[in-house]
Amino acid sequence: MIFGPYISSILRLLLPPEHRADLAAAEVALGNAASSDGRLVLGKVLLCTGKVKQARNVLRAAEATASDAATRALAGGYRLLADFADFGVCRDWGAGPPLEVARRWSLGAWDSERRLWSMHLPPLPTPAAHEVWFVTQIAPLPNELASARTPDETRPLYGRMVRAMQRVEAGELPEVFVIGTLLVHTLMLRLLHMHPQAQQSAARGVEYCRAAGSAVGEGLFALLADDIATTTRTTPEVLDLYAGDARSLSRSPLDALEEGPLPQRPADWTSVFHGQSGARTIFESQGWHIGVGAALVLAASWITRAKPADVTATFEIQHLAEAKSAFQRAADDAGTQLVQCRLLAAGIEQNFPFMENNLQAARDIGVWGREIGSFSFALGLGFLLLAFGRRWQRRGDFASALRAIELAAALFEGLQAPVASADAAMEEAELLAAGWESIQGIPALQRAFDAYAAAISTMGLPQPDYLDAWQELRGRLAQTGALLLAWSAGRPAFDRTRQRLLDLNVLPGMSS
């Protein structure tokens, strides 16, 4: 689910048929696999369930012990995909990567390793060659596009997609890879704001899958068509916050998650309120629980964004609870974490009692991202909670906004992401200042300032690979320092902050 229900479904279809229906049972059955082939299948199963860190370790062992070129190449390709899902596109996700990301992965470093690895691939049997090509070159494309910042970075991605579509048109690929490539093409069109073309591509996918007799594929394209129709945003919630989006979910463009044009309103709300759709019907007939969960998440998201502000979250909570059950049946850890995050936010909107167990549930999501699943995915869920807080703040509901920020802070605490924790503290300070008075926000602002300063100290002198992140972090420290000086004039925090800025050679209000 790290790659959303679309790519994740393709990866599941690439599993041996006996393991597709019940991944939890497959994990148990393969748990003691000693052969490289068994470890390869176990690694693929773990990756599909969202247990990225375990998958990486198993796939690395399979790659090291494989006796034939095909198994070694497949294990290496999936291992690269697991690396990518965890840190690959968190290059400089906002304040920069002093502790959270830089010591692990950057997009550039991952791409360099992929190229070097590909250069040493021997000739492979056609089935293995197709699978290696898809998991290393095609499956990551939407995430790479979401993180690209310059034309020099995006141009090769377009070229790779064009060549992939040429292979589809030439009839070179097996059915499952045609479906996967068409899905990736549609996702990229969506991310490029080319919604009419994306809808046409989704319709083409439905026709292809219907003709090929692939009900799961037809359901995936029907779901994607619904997804495109409900929003114009480039951060689709049903795609589970691409790992790549974590980079663009920094505080400055955070509002993109919840702002923008309202989704298209359905002619009949009845089916949406009841979570019914053509895609869900197809998935239920096939027992494809990950698709059922995604369809329910989409229905909940649609209601959340389109309903009037005074309407309760009853229907969203119902859909999300059903989605959580579906993801659990699909043995999908990441989908379950997404729904848990959304349920926490919906509980605030429904005015459920806010207790310590809510904060603990948020911390558990962070711990999952740090120890089991994807760091970047959990990071994105934390930013999603901050986005909910922004939405409630715009509506004047400061109490709900503050609770959402507290949840995000707890998640970042569990994730051990200090810079993201500083972002949450900044959100809290600005909210308190806006809702009450600036003096109320000084403690939170002080926490944010100290965290940014500690991160700058940890980074030390800027390295070429992270110069932009270093400069952005210094800029954030400078802006926070300027606010703290303004709010704490005449108080002890003023002298402390001024001295700390002098020690770090940072001018308040601007990066240096």
Coordinates of C-alpha atoms in Angstrom, one line a residue:
M1 CA 0.0 0.0 0.0
I2 CA 3.0 2.3 0.2
F3 CA 2.6 2.7 -3.6
G4 CA -1.2 3.0 -3.3
P5 CA -3.8 0.3 -4.1
Y6 CA -2.9 0.5 -7.9
I7 CA 0.7 -0.4 -7.9
S8 CA 0.4 -2.6 -4.8
S9 CA -2.3 -4.6 -6.6
I10 CA 0.0 -5.2 -9.6
L11 CA 2.8 -6.4 -7.2
R12 CA 0.3 -8.8 -5.6
L13 CA -0.7 -10.1 -9.0
L14 CA 3.0 -10.9 -9.6
L15 CA 3.0 -13.3 -6.5
P16 CA 2.6 -17.0 -7.1
P17 CA -1.2 -17.7 -7.3
E18 CA -1.2 -19.8 -4.1
H19 CA -0.1 -16.8 -2.1
R20 CA -2.2 -14.0 -3.5
A21 CA -5.4 -14.5 -1.6
D22 CA -4.1 -14.6 1.9
L23 CA -0.8 -12.7 2.4
A24 CA -0.8 -13.3 6.2
A25 CA -0.9 -17.0 5.7
A26 CA 1.7 -16.7 3.0
E27 CA 4.0 -14.8 5.4
V28 CA 3.6 -17.6 8.0
A29 CA 4.1 -20.4 5.5
L30 CA 7.3 -18.7 4.1
G31 CA 8.6 -17.5 7.4
N32 CA 11.3 -20.1 7.7
A33 CA 12.3 -20.2 4.0
A34 CA 15.9 -21.2 3.6
S35 CA 16.2 -21.2 -0.2
S36 CA 16.8 -18.0 -2.1
D37 CA 13.6 -18.6 -4.1
G38 CA 11.6 -18.9 -0.9
R39 CA 13.2 -15.8 0.5
L40 CA 12.4 -13.9 -2.7
V41 CA 8.7 -14.7 -2.5
L42 CA 8.7 -13.9 1.2
G43 CA 10.3 -10.5 0.5
K44 CA 7.7 -9.8 -2.1
V45 CA 4.9 -10.7 0.3
L46 CA 6.3 -8.5 3.0
L47 CA 6.6 -5.6 0.6
C48 CA 3.0 -6.0 -0.5
T49 CA 1.9 -6.0 3.1
G50 CA 3.8 -2.7 3.8
K51 CA 6.4 -4.3 6.1
V52 CA 9.1 -2.6 4.1
K53 CA 12.0 -2.9 6.5
Q54 CA 11.5 -6.7 7.0
A55 CA 11.1 -7.0 3.2
R56 CA 14.4 -5.2 2.6
N57 CA 16.3 -7.5 4.9
V58 CA 14.8 -10.7 3.4
L59 CA 15.4 -9.5 -0.1
R60 CA 19.0 -8.6 0.6
A61 CA 19.5 -12.1 1.9
A62 CA 17.9 -13.6 -1.1
E63 CA 20.0 -11.5 -3.4
A64 CA 23.2 -12.5 -1.6
T65 CA 22.5 -16.3 -1.6
A66 CA 20.8 -16.7 -5.1
S67 CA 22.5 -19.2 -7.3
D68 CA 21.0 -18.2 -10.6
A69 CA 21.0 -14.8 -12.3
A70 CA 17.2 -14.5 -12.6
T71 CA 16.5 -14.9 -8.8
R72 CA 19.4 -12.6 -8.0
A73 CA 18.1 -9.9 -10.4
L74 CA 14.6 -10.2 -9.1
A75 CA 15.7 -10.0 -5.5
G76 CA 17.8 -7.0 -6.2
G77 CA 15.0 -5.2 -8.1
Y78 CA 12.5 -5.7 -5.3
R79 CA 15.1 -4.7 -2.7
L80 CA 15.6 -1.4 -4.6
L81 CA 11.9 -1.0 -4.6
A82 CA 11.7 -1.5 -0.9
D83 CA 14.5 1.0 -0.4
F84 CA 12.6 3.5 -2.5
A85 CA 9.3 2.9 -0.6
D86 CA 11.0 3.7 2.7
F87 CA 13.3 6.7 2.0
G88 CA 14.0 6.9 -1.7
V89 CA 12.0 10.0 -2.4
C90 CA 12.2 11.9 0.9
R91 CA 15.2 13.8 -0.5
D92 CA 14.6 17.1 1.3
W93 CA 11.0 16.8 2.4
G94 CA 10.7 20.3 4.0
A95 CA 13.1 21.3 6.6
G96 CA 15.8 19.0 5.3
P97 CA 17.1 15.6 6.3
P98 CA 19.6 16.0 9.1
L99 CA 18.4 13.0 11.1
E100 CA 15.3 11.6 9.4
V101 CA 16.4 11.0 5.9
A102 CA 19.9 12.1 4.8
R103 CA 21.8 9.4 6.6
R104 CA 19.7 6.8 4.9
W105 CA 18.5 7.7 1.4
S106 CA 18.0 10.5 -1.0
L107 CA 16.4 10.3 -4.4
G108 CA 19.6 11.1 -6.2
A109 CA 21.5 8.4 -4.2
W110 CA 18.8 5.9 -4.9
D111 CA 18.8 6.6 -8.6
S112 CA 22.5 6.4 -8.8
E113 CA 22.5 3.0 -7.1
R114 CA 19.7 1.8 -9.4
R115 CA 21.7 2.8 -12.5
L116 CA 24.9 1.2 -11.2
W117 CA 22.9 -2.0 -10.4
S118 CA 21.3 -2.1 -13.8
M119 CA 24.6 -1.8 -15.6
H120 CA 25.7 -5.1 -14.1
L121 CA 22.6 -7.1 -14.9
P122 CA 23.3 -10.1 -17.1
P123 CA 21.0 -11.3 -19.8
L124 CA 17.8 -12.6 -18.2
P125 CA 15.0 -14.9 -19.2
T126 CA 12.1 -12.9 -20.7
P127 CA 9.7 -13.3 -17.8
A128 CA 12.3 -12.2 -15.2
A129 CA 13.5 -9.4 -17.5
H130 CA 9.9 -8.0 -17.7
E131 CA 9.4 -8.2 -14.0
V132 CA 12.7 -6.5 -13.2
W133 CA 12.0 -3.8 -15.7
F134 CA 8.6 -3.1 -14.2
V135 CA 9.6 -3.0 -10.5
T136 CA 12.7 -0.9 -11.1
Q137 CA 11.8 1.4 -14.0
I138 CA 8.0 1.7 -14.1
A139 CA 6.5 1.2 -10.6
P140 CA 8.5 4.1 -9.0
L141 CA 7.6 6.6 -11.8
P142 CA 4.7 8.4 -10.1
N143 CA 6.6 8.7 -6.9
E144 CA 9.7 10.0 -8.8
L145 CA 7.5 12.5 -10.7
A146 CA 6.0 13.7 -7.4
S147 CA 9.5 14.5 -6.1
A148 CA 11.0 16.0 -9.3
R149 CA 11.7 19.7 -9.0
T150 CA 13.4 20.8 -12.3
P151 CA 12.9 20.0 -16.0
D152 CA 16.2 18.2 -15.9
E153 CA 14.7 15.8 -13.3
T154 CA 11.4 15.3 -15.1
R155 CA 12.5 14.9 -18.7
P156 CA 14.0 11.4 -18.2
L157 CA 10.8 10.4 -16.4
Y158 CA 8.7 11.4 -19.4
G159 CA 11.1 9.6 -21.7
R160 CA 10.8 6.4 -19.7
M161 CA 7.0 6.5 -19.7
V162 CA 6.9 7.2 -23.5
R163 CA 9.2 4.2 -24.1
A164 CA 7.0 2.0 -21.8
M165 CA 3.9 3.0 -23.7
Q166 CA 5.6 2.2 -27.0
R167 CA 6.2 -1.3 -25.6
V168 CA 2.5 -1.6 -24.8
E169 CA 1.5 -0.5 -28.2
A170 CA 3.9 -2.9 -29.8
G171 CA 2.4 -5.8 -27.9
E172 CA 5.7 -6.7 -26.2
L173 CA 4.4 -7.1 -22.7
P174 CA 2.4 -9.7 -20.9
E175 CA -1.1 -8.7 -19.7
V176 CA -0.2 -7.9 -16.1
F177 CA 2.6 -5.5 -17.2
V178 CA 0.3 -3.9 -19.7
I179 CA -2.2 -3.2 -16.9
G180 CA 0.5 -2.0 -14.6
T181 CA 2.0 0.3 -17.3
L182 CA -1.4 1.8 -18.2
L183 CA -2.1 2.4 -14.5
V184 CA 1.2 4.2 -14.1
H185 CA 0.6 6.3 -17.2
T186 CA -2.8 7.4 -15.9
L187 CA -1.3 8.2 -12.5
M188 CA 1.3 10.4 -14.1
L189 CA -1.3 12.2 -16.2
R190 CA -3.1 13.0 -13.0
L191 CA 0.0 14.3 -11.2
L192 CA 0.6 16.6 -14.2
H193 CA -3.0 18.1 -13.8
M194 CA -4.0 16.5 -17.2
H195 CA -7.3 15.3 -15.9
P196 CA -9.2 14.9 -19.2
Q197 CA -6.3 12.8 -20.6
A198 CA -6.2 10.9 -17.3
Q199 CA -9.9 10.1 -17.5
Q200 CA -9.4 8.9 -21.1
S201 CA -6.5 6.7 -20.1
A202 CA -8.6 5.2 -17.2
A203 CA -11.4 4.5 -19.7
R204 CA -8.9 2.8 -22.0
G205 CA -7.7 0.7 -19.1
V206 CA -11.3 -0.4 -18.3
E207 CA -11.8 -1.4 -21.9
Y208 CA -8.6 -3.3 -22.1
C209 CA -9.1 -5.2 -18.8
R210 CA -12.7 -6.0 -19.7
A211 CA -11.6 -7.5 -23.1
A212 CA -8.7 -9.4 -21.4
G213 CA -11.1 -10.8 -18.7
S214 CA -9.1 -9.2 -15.8
A215 CA -11.8 -8.2 -13.3
V216 CA -9.3 -6.9 -10.8
G217 CA -7.7 -4.7 -13.4
E218 CA -11.1 -3.4 -14.5
G219 CA -11.8 -2.5 -10.8
L220 CA -8.5 -0.7 -10.5
F221 CA -9.2 1.5 -13.5
A222 CA -12.8 2.1 -12.4
L223 CA -11.5 3.2 -8.9
L224 CA -8.9 5.4 -10.5
A225 CA -11.6 7.0 -12.7
D226 CA -13.7 7.8 -9.6
D227 CA -10.6 9.1 -7.8
I228 CA -9.8 11.5 -10.7
A229 CA -13.4 12.7 -10.9
T230 CA -13.5 13.6 -7.2
T231 CA -10.6 16.0 -6.9
T232 CA -8.2 18.2 -8.8
R233 CA -5.5 17.9 -6.3
T234 CA -2.1 16.4 -7.0
T235 CA -2.0 14.7 -3.6
P236 CA -4.7 12.0 -3.9
E237 CA -5.6 10.5 -0.6
V238 CA -6.7 7.2 -2.0
L239 CA -3.1 6.8 -3.4
D240 CA -2.1 6.8 0.3
L241 CA 0.1 9.9 0.1
Y242 CA 2.8 8.8 -2.3
A243 CA 6.1 8.5 -0.5
G244 CA 7.2 11.2 -3.0
D245 CA 4.6 13.6 -1.7
A246 CA 6.3 13.7 1.6
R247 CA 8.8 16.0 0.2
S248 CA 6.2 18.4 -1.0
L249 CA 4.1 18.2 2.2
S250 CA 6.4 20.7 4.0
R251 CA 4.6 23.5 5.8
S252 CA 4.6 26.0 2.9
P253 CA 2.5 23.9 0.4
L254 CA 0.8 21.9 3.2
D255 CA -2.6 23.5 2.4
A256 CA -2.6 21.7 -0.9
L257 CA -3.9 18.6 0.9
E258 CA -7.1 20.2 2.0
E259 CA -7.5 23.4 -0.2
G260 CA -8.3 23.9 -3.8
P261 CA -11.5 23.5 -5.8
L262 CA -14.2 21.4 -4.2
P263 CA -14.5 17.9 -5.7
Q264 CA -17.1 17.2 -8.3
R265 CA -20.4 16.7 -6.5
P266 CA -22.2 13.5 -7.4
A267 CA -25.7 13.6 -9.0
D268 CA -26.9 11.2 -6.3
W269 CA -25.2 11.3 -2.9
T270 CA -27.0 8.1 -1.8
S271 CA -24.3 5.7 -3.2
V272 CA -21.5 7.8 -1.8
F273 CA -23.0 8.0 1.6
H274 CA -23.4 4.2 1.5
G275 CA -19.9 3.7 0.2
Q276 CA -21.1 2.0 -3.0
S277 CA -19.4 2.2 -6.3
G278 CA -18.9 0.1 -9.4
A279 CA -15.3 -0.5 -8.4
R280 CA -16.2 -1.7 -5.0
T281 CA -18.7 -4.2 -6.5
I282 CA -16.1 -5.6 -8.7
F283 CA -13.5 -6.0 -5.9
E284 CA -16.0 -7.6 -3.6
S285 CA -16.9 -10.2 -6.3
Q286 CA -13.2 -11.0 -6.6
G287 CA -12.4 -11.0 -2.9
W288 CA -9.8 -8.2 -3.6
H289 CA -9.9 -6.7 -0.2
I290 CA -7.3 -4.0 -0.8
G291 CA -9.5 -2.6 -3.5
V292 CA -12.5 -2.7 -1.3
G293 CA -10.6 -0.7 1.4
A294 CA -9.4 1.8 -1.2
A295 CA -12.9 2.4 -2.5
L296 CA -14.2 3.0 1.0
V297 CA -11.4 5.4 1.8
L298 CA -12.2 7.3 -1.4
A299 CA -15.9 7.5 -0.5
A300 CA -15.0 8.9 3.0
S301 CA -12.5 11.4 1.5
W302 CA -15.2 12.5 -1.0
I303 CA -17.7 13.2 1.7
T304 CA -15.1 14.9 3.9
R305 CA -14.1 17.4 1.3
A306 CA -17.5 18.1 -0.3
K307 CA -19.9 18.2 2.7
P308 CA -20.9 21.4 4.5
A309 CA -18.9 22.3 7.5
D310 CA -21.7 21.6 10.0
V311 CA -22.3 18.0 8.9
T312 CA -21.0 15.4 11.2
A313 CA -18.5 12.7 10.3
T314 CA -20.8 9.8 10.9
F315 CA -20.6 8.4 7.3
E316 CA -16.9 8.9 7.1
I317 CA -16.3 7.0 10.3
Q318 CA -18.5 4.1 9.1
H319 CA -16.7 3.9 5.8
L320 CA -13.3 4.1 7.4
A321 CA -14.1 1.4 10.0
E322 CA -15.2 -0.9 7.1
A323 CA -12.0 0.1 5.2
K324 CA -9.8 -0.8 8.1
S325 CA -11.4 -4.2 8.3
A326 CA -10.9 -4.7 4.6
F327 CA -7.2 -3.7 4.8
Q328 CA -6.7 -6.0 7.7
R329 CA -8.3 -8.9 5.7
A330 CA -5.9 -8.0 2.9
A331 CA -3.0 -8.1 5.4
D332 CA -2.1 -4.5 4.4
D333 CA -0.3 -2.8 7.2
A334 CA 0.1 0.5 5.4
G335 CA -3.6 0.7 4.4
T336 CA -4.5 0.1 8.0
Q337 CA -2.2 2.9 9.2
L338 CA -3.8 5.3 6.7
V339 CA -7.3 4.5 7.9
Q340 CA -6.2 4.7 11.6
C341 CA -4.9 8.2 10.9
R342 CA -8.1 9.2 9.2
L343 CA -10.2 7.7 12.0
L344 CA -8.3 9.8 14.5
A345 CA -9.1 13.0 12.5
A346 CA -12.7 12.0 12.1
G347 CA -13.0 11.3 15.8
I348 CA -12.0 14.9 16.5
E349 CA -14.6 16.2 14.0
Q350 CA -17.3 14.0 15.6
N351 CA -16.3 15.5 19.0
F352 CA -15.4 12.1 20.5
P353 CA -13.6 12.4 23.9
F354 CA -10.0 13.2 23.3
M355 CA -7.9 11.0 25.6
E356 CA -4.3 9.7 26.0
N357 CA -5.2 6.6 23.9
N358 CA -5.7 8.9 20.9
L359 CA -2.2 10.2 21.3
Q360 CA -0.9 6.7 21.8
A361 CA -2.6 5.6 18.6
A362 CA -0.8 8.4 16.8
R363 CA 2.5 7.5 18.3
D364 CA 2.0 3.9 17.3
I365 CA 1.7 5.0 13.7
G366 CA 5.0 6.7 14.0
V367 CA 6.6 3.7 15.6
W368 CA 5.3 1.5 12.8
G369 CA 7.0 3.8 10.3
R370 CA 10.2 3.8 12.2
E371 CA 10.5 0.1 13.0
I372 CA 8.3 -1.9 10.5
G373 CA 6.9 0.1 7.6
S374 CA 7.8 3.1 5.6
F375 CA 9.3 6.2 7.3
S376 CA 8.3 8.5 4.5
F377 CA 4.7 7.1 4.4
A378 CA 4.3 7.7 8.2
L379 CA 5.8 11.1 7.8
G380 CA 3.1 11.9 5.2
L381 CA 0.4 10.8 7.5
G382 CA 1.6 13.2 10.1
F383 CA 1.5 16.0 7.6
L384 CA -2.0 14.9 6.7
L385 CA -3.0 15.4 10.4
L386 CA -1.5 18.9 10.2
A387 CA -3.5 19.6 7.1
F388 CA -6.7 18.6 8.9
G389 CA -5.7 21.1 11.6
R390 CA -5.3 23.8 9.0
R391 CA -8.8 23.1 7.7
W392 CA -10.4 23.4 11.1
Q393 CA -8.5 26.5 11.9
R394 CA -9.8 28.2 8.7
R395 CA -13.3 27.3 9.9
G396 CA -12.6 28.9 13.2
D397 CA -12.6 25.6 15.2
F398 CA -9.4 26.2 17.1
A399 CA -9.9 23.5 19.6
S400 CA -10.2 20.8 17.0
A401 CA -7.2 22.3 15.1
L402 CA -5.1 22.1 18.3
R403 CA -6.1 18.4 18.8
A404 CA -5.0 17.6 15.3
I405 CA -1.7 19.2 15.8
E406 CA -1.2 17.3 19.1
L407 CA -1.9 14.1 17.2
A408 CA 0.7 15.0 14.5
A409 CA 3.2 15.8 17.2
A410 CA 2.6 12.5 18.9
L411 CA 3.1 10.7 15.5
F412 CA 6.3 12.5 14.8
E413 CA 7.5 11.7 18.3
G414 CA 6.9 8.0 17.7
L415 CA 8.7 8.3 14.3
Q416 CA 11.6 10.1 16.0
A417 CA 11.5 12.9 13.4
P418 CA 12.7 16.0 15.2
V419 CA 12.4 18.4 12.3
A420 CA 8.8 17.4 11.6
S421 CA 8.2 17.7 15.4
A422 CA 9.4 21.2 15.1
D423 CA 7.0 21.9 12.2
A424 CA 4.2 20.7 14.4
A425 CA 5.3 23.0 17.3
M426 CA 5.4 25.9 14.8
E427 CA 1.8 25.0 13.8
E428 CA 0.8 25.0 17.4
A429 CA 2.4 28.3 18.2
E430 CA 0.8 30.1 15.2
L431 CA -2.6 28.6 16.1
L432 CA -2.4 29.7 19.7
A433 CA -1.3 33.2 18.6
A434 CA -4.1 33.4 16.0
G435 CA -6.8 32.1 18.4
W436 CA -5.8 33.7 21.6
E437 CA -2.6 35.9 21.9
S438 CA 1.0 35.6 20.9
I439 CA 2.2 35.0 24.5
Q440 CA 0.3 31.7 24.5
G441 CA 2.4 30.4 21.7
I442 CA 5.8 31.2 23.1
P443 CA 6.5 27.7 24.7
A444 CA 5.6 25.9 21.5
L445 CA 7.6 28.4 19.4
Q446 CA 10.6 27.9 21.8
R447 CA 10.3 24.1 21.2
A448 CA 10.3 24.6 17.5
F449 CA 13.3 27.0 17.6
D450 CA 15.3 24.6 19.8
A451 CA 14.6 21.7 17.5
Y452 CA 15.6 23.6 14.4
A453 CA 18.8 24.8 16.1
A454 CA 19.6 21.3 17.2
A455 CA 19.1 20.0 13.6
I456 CA 21.4 22.7 12.2
S457 CA 24.0 21.8 14.7
T458 CA 23.7 18.1 13.9
M459 CA 24.1 18.8 10.2
G460 CA 27.3 20.7 10.7
L461 CA 28.8 22.2 7.6
P462 CA 26.5 21.7 4.5
Q463 CA 27.3 18.9 2.2
P464 CA 26.9 19.4 -1.6
D465 CA 24.1 16.8 -1.8
Y466 CA 22.1 18.5 0.9
L467 CA 22.9 22.2 0.4
D468 CA 19.3 23.1 -0.5
A469 CA 18.0 21.3 2.6
W470 CA 20.6 23.0 4.8
Q471 CA 19.7 26.4 3.5
E472 CA 16.0 25.8 3.9
L473 CA 16.5 24.6 7.4
R474 CA 18.5 27.7 8.3
G475 CA 15.8 29.9 6.7
R476 CA 13.2 28.2 8.9
L477 CA 15.3 28.7 12.0
A478 CA 15.8 32.4 11.1
Q479 CA 12.0 32.9 10.6
T480 CA 11.2 31.1 13.9
G481 CA 13.9 33.1 15.7
A482 CA 12.4 36.4 14.4
L483 CA 8.9 35.4 15.6
L484 CA 10.3 34.4 19.0
L485 CA 12.2 37.6 19.4
A486 CA 9.1 39.6 18.5
W487 CA 6.8 37.6 20.9
S488 CA 9.2 37.4 23.8
A489 CA 10.4 41.0 24.0
G490 CA 11.1 41.8 27.6
R491 CA 11.1 38.2 28.7
P492 CA 14.0 35.8 29.4
A493 CA 13.4 33.9 26.1
F494 CA 14.5 37.0 24.2
D495 CA 18.1 37.1 25.3
R496 CA 18.4 33.3 25.1
T497 CA 17.1 33.3 21.5
R498 CA 19.3 36.2 20.4
Q499 CA 22.4 34.5 21.7
R500 CA 21.6 31.2 20.1
L501 CA 21.1 33.0 16.7
L502 CA 24.5 34.7 17.1
D503 CA 26.2 31.4 18.0
L504 CA 24.8 29.9 14.8
N505 CA 25.5 33.0 12.7
V506 CA 21.9 33.2 11.6
L507 CA 20.2 36.6 11.0
P508 CA 16.6 36.5 12.4
G509 CA 14.0 36.7 9.6
M510 CA 16.2 35.5 6.8
S511 CA 18.5 32.6 5.9
S512 CA 22.2 33.3 5.8

